[in-house]
Amino acid sequence: MTSGVTTAPAILDAMELTSDPELEVRFAESAHQILADLVSGGAALGWVEPPSRDEVAELLGDVVSAVQAGDAALRAAYLDRRLVGLGYWLRYARPTHRPHADLEKIAVDAAAHGRGVGRALTAALIADAREAGIEVLTLDARGDNTNALHLYRSLGFTEYGRLPDFVAVGEHRYDKVFYMLDFRQQG
């Protein structure tokens, strides 16, 4: 447990990140460090081995391009001017699925776990989806990621499916759990 004052994270959007070239460069580097450290520790972020700097830079570039086209939202969380988390959603590319988006990554630096960063990032991305007119926001998570699954349920997501033993990490198998937040059902 941290002692003293708990500070709420500052949550920046993609435009705030890319408006300052120095901040943008530091963001890519810090995002790589967070993602690589989390994956090294076994986090369920879609990689088996930590991603390279170039892979993360390309991913973030693609997400920022999608944001500029109105097809995504990107958020970054800062505590004491230090990047401690990031997340994004992307609108589905298939024409029949364009009203919907998928929350693809939420990643929080292990040192900032338990400080409300994941909740703040996810809530900001939900608000962005609602504002963008997204009808259904989906996500999938590894079945053993109990903290993330609890967070998503607490923010209104409901499970709509599960693929048993679908995710392969070496010899280990995990369920792939599908969640949705249907804005059409909310007034």
Short mmCIF file of C-alpha atoms in Angstrom, two decimals:
data_model
loop_
_atom_site.label_atom_id
_atom_site.label_comp_id
_atom_site.label_asym_id
_atom_site.label_seq_id
_atom_site.Cartn_x
_atom_site.Cartn_y
_atom_site.Cartn_z
CA MET A 1 0.00 0.00 0.00
CA THR A 2 1.33 3.43 -0.86
CA SER A 3 1.63 5.86 2.00
CA GLY A 4 0.73 9.52 1.89
CA VAL A 5 -1.24 11.28 -0.79
CA THR A 6 -2.82 9.34 -3.63
CA THR A 7 -2.89 11.39 -6.79
CA ALA A 8 -5.43 10.79 -9.53
CA PRO A 9 -3.79 10.04 -12.87
CA ALA A 10 -3.82 12.69 -15.57
CA ILE A 11 -5.44 11.12 -18.65
CA LEU A 12 -4.34 12.63 -21.97
CA ASP A 13 -5.90 11.94 -25.36
CA ALA A 14 -4.04 11.39 -28.62
CA MET A 15 -4.27 15.01 -29.69
CA GLU A 16 -2.70 16.19 -26.43
CA LEU A 17 0.08 13.61 -26.85
CA THR A 18 0.87 14.45 -30.47
CA SER A 19 0.65 18.24 -30.13
CA ASP A 20 4.02 18.30 -28.35
CA PRO A 21 6.79 16.56 -30.36
CA GLU A 22 8.95 16.00 -27.26
CA LEU A 23 6.04 14.47 -25.34
CA GLU A 24 5.19 12.29 -28.36
CA VAL A 25 8.74 10.88 -28.58
CA ARG A 26 8.88 10.24 -24.84
CA PHE A 27 5.42 8.61 -25.01
CA ALA A 28 6.52 6.01 -27.58
CA GLU A 29 9.65 5.17 -25.59
CA SER A 30 7.81 4.96 -22.26
CA ALA A 31 4.95 2.95 -23.79
CA HIS A 32 7.48 0.45 -25.14
CA GLN A 33 9.07 0.11 -21.71
CA ILE A 34 5.71 -0.47 -20.00
CA LEU A 35 4.54 -3.02 -22.58
CA ALA A 36 7.86 -4.89 -22.67
CA ASP A 37 8.07 -5.04 -18.86
CA LEU A 38 4.48 -6.24 -18.52
CA VAL A 39 4.89 -8.94 -21.18
CA SER A 40 8.18 -10.05 -19.58
CA GLY A 41 6.22 -10.48 -16.36
CA GLY A 42 3.60 -12.65 -18.07
CA ALA A 43 0.90 -10.03 -18.68
CA ALA A 44 -1.88 -10.89 -21.11
CA LEU A 45 -1.38 -8.22 -23.77
CA GLY A 46 -1.26 -10.34 -26.93
CA TRP A 47 2.47 -10.96 -27.05
CA VAL A 48 4.38 -14.03 -25.88
CA GLU A 49 7.75 -12.25 -26.09
CA PRO A 50 8.20 -8.53 -25.29
CA PRO A 51 7.56 -6.36 -28.36
CA SER A 52 10.45 -4.46 -29.94
CA ARG A 53 10.70 -0.66 -29.84
CA ASP A 54 9.96 -0.56 -33.58
CA GLU A 55 6.92 -2.81 -33.20
CA VAL A 56 5.46 -0.56 -30.47
CA ALA A 57 6.28 2.61 -32.43
CA GLU A 58 4.54 1.19 -35.52
CA LEU A 59 1.52 0.11 -33.47
CA LEU A 60 1.20 3.55 -31.87
CA GLY A 61 1.63 5.24 -35.25
CA ASP A 62 -1.19 3.12 -36.67
CA VAL A 63 -3.44 3.94 -33.71
CA VAL A 64 -2.73 7.68 -33.98
CA SER A 65 -3.52 7.56 -37.72
CA ALA A 66 -6.81 5.81 -36.91
CA VAL A 67 -7.57 8.47 -34.26
CA GLN A 68 -6.98 11.20 -36.85
CA ALA A 69 -9.40 9.41 -39.21
CA GLY A 70 -12.05 9.21 -36.47
CA ASP A 71 -11.69 5.44 -36.18
CA ALA A 72 -9.98 5.12 -32.78
CA ALA A 73 -9.29 6.64 -29.41
CA LEU A 74 -5.97 6.57 -27.56
CA ARG A 75 -5.45 7.54 -23.94
CA ALA A 76 -2.31 7.84 -21.82
CA ALA A 77 -2.17 8.02 -18.03
CA TYR A 78 0.43 10.06 -16.21
CA LEU A 79 1.29 10.18 -12.51
CA ASP A 80 3.75 12.88 -11.54
CA ARG A 81 4.51 13.56 -15.22
CA ARG A 82 5.51 9.90 -15.76
CA LEU A 83 3.65 7.64 -18.20
CA VAL A 84 2.10 4.83 -16.16
CA GLY A 85 -0.48 3.46 -18.57
CA LEU A 86 -2.07 3.53 -21.98
CA GLY A 87 -5.05 2.13 -23.78
CA TYR A 88 -6.90 2.37 -27.05
CA TRP A 89 -9.87 1.18 -29.02
CA LEU A 90 -10.19 0.78 -32.78
CA ARG A 91 -13.33 0.89 -34.87
CA TYR A 92 -13.95 -2.39 -36.70
CA ALA A 93 -12.74 -2.28 -40.31
CA ARG A 94 -15.42 -4.56 -41.81
CA PRO A 95 -18.13 -2.32 -43.37
CA THR A 96 -20.96 -4.17 -41.62
CA HIS A 97 -19.22 -3.71 -38.25
CA ARG A 98 -18.26 -0.01 -38.59
CA PRO A 99 -20.71 1.21 -35.90
CA HIS A 100 -18.72 -0.81 -33.35
CA ALA A 101 -15.22 -0.75 -31.85
CA ASP A 102 -12.89 -3.08 -29.96
CA LEU A 103 -11.01 -2.06 -26.84
CA GLU A 104 -7.71 -3.62 -27.84
CA LYS A 105 -5.22 -2.77 -25.11
CA ILE A 106 -5.19 -1.42 -21.59
CA ALA A 107 -1.70 -1.55 -20.07
CA VAL A 108 -0.68 -0.17 -16.68
CA ASP A 109 2.87 -0.10 -15.34
CA ALA A 110 3.16 -2.72 -12.58
CA ALA A 111 4.44 -0.04 -10.18
CA ALA A 112 1.14 1.85 -10.59
CA HIS A 113 -1.22 -1.11 -10.09
CA GLY A 114 -3.89 -0.49 -7.48
CA ARG A 115 -3.92 3.29 -8.00
CA GLY A 116 -7.00 3.54 -10.23
CA VAL A 117 -5.03 4.00 -13.45
CA GLY A 118 -6.69 1.13 -15.34
CA ARG A 119 -10.13 2.30 -14.23
CA ALA A 120 -9.42 5.91 -15.26
CA LEU A 121 -8.05 4.85 -18.67
CA THR A 122 -10.94 2.50 -19.36
CA ALA A 123 -13.55 5.03 -18.24
CA ALA A 124 -12.01 7.70 -20.51
CA LEU A 125 -12.01 5.28 -23.46
CA ILE A 126 -15.64 4.36 -22.77
CA ALA A 127 -16.53 8.07 -22.76
CA ASP A 128 -14.62 8.52 -26.03
CA ALA A 129 -16.53 5.62 -27.62
CA ARG A 130 -19.87 7.01 -26.48
CA GLU A 131 -18.94 10.46 -27.82
CA ALA A 132 -17.82 8.94 -31.16
CA GLY A 133 -21.21 7.29 -31.59
CA ILE A 134 -19.94 3.75 -31.12
CA GLU A 135 -22.90 1.40 -30.65
CA VAL A 136 -21.13 -1.58 -29.07
CA LEU A 137 -17.66 -1.55 -27.52
CA THR A 138 -16.16 -5.05 -27.32
CA LEU A 139 -13.02 -6.51 -25.81
CA ASP A 140 -11.48 -9.86 -25.11
CA ALA A 141 -9.29 -10.85 -22.21
CA ARG A 142 -7.41 -13.90 -21.04
CA GLY A 143 -9.54 -15.87 -18.61
CA ASP A 144 -6.97 -15.81 -15.81
CA ASN A 145 -6.77 -11.99 -15.89
CA THR A 146 -9.18 -11.73 -12.97
CA ASN A 147 -8.38 -8.14 -12.02
CA ALA A 148 -9.07 -6.90 -15.56
CA LEU A 149 -12.26 -8.96 -15.84
CA HIS A 150 -13.51 -7.54 -12.53
CA LEU A 151 -12.70 -3.99 -13.70
CA TYR A 152 -14.58 -4.45 -16.98
CA ARG A 153 -17.65 -5.88 -15.22
CA SER A 154 -17.60 -3.00 -12.71
CA LEU A 155 -17.67 -0.53 -15.64
CA GLY A 156 -20.76 -2.16 -17.18
CA PHE A 157 -19.28 -4.72 -19.59
CA THR A 158 -21.03 -8.07 -19.82
CA GLU A 159 -19.58 -11.40 -20.92
CA TYR A 160 -21.01 -12.65 -24.20
CA GLY A 161 -18.79 -15.62 -24.91
CA ARG A 162 -15.81 -17.72 -24.00
CA LEU A 163 -13.44 -19.94 -25.97
CA PRO A 164 -12.05 -22.56 -23.57
CA ASP A 165 -8.26 -23.09 -23.64
CA PHE A 166 -7.94 -20.84 -26.72
CA VAL A 167 -4.96 -18.68 -25.72
CA ALA A 168 -1.64 -20.52 -25.97
CA VAL A 169 1.38 -19.30 -24.03
CA GLY A 170 3.98 -22.02 -24.34
CA GLU A 171 2.43 -25.15 -22.84
CA HIS A 172 -0.20 -23.16 -20.91
CA ARG A 173 -3.75 -22.68 -22.19
CA TYR A 174 -6.24 -20.04 -21.09
CA ASP A 175 -9.83 -19.20 -21.91
CA LYS A 176 -10.43 -16.22 -24.20
CA VAL A 177 -13.30 -14.25 -22.65
CA PHE A 178 -15.40 -11.81 -24.71
CA TYR A 179 -17.05 -8.75 -23.16
CA MET A 180 -19.28 -6.03 -24.57
CA LEU A 181 -20.68 -2.69 -23.53
CA ASP A 182 -23.83 -1.97 -25.54
CA PHE A 183 -24.47 1.79 -25.65
CA ARG A 184 -27.73 1.13 -27.52
CA GLN A 185 -29.16 -0.33 -24.30
CA GLN A 186 -28.29 2.81 -22.34
CA GLY A 187 -30.58 5.83 -22.52
#
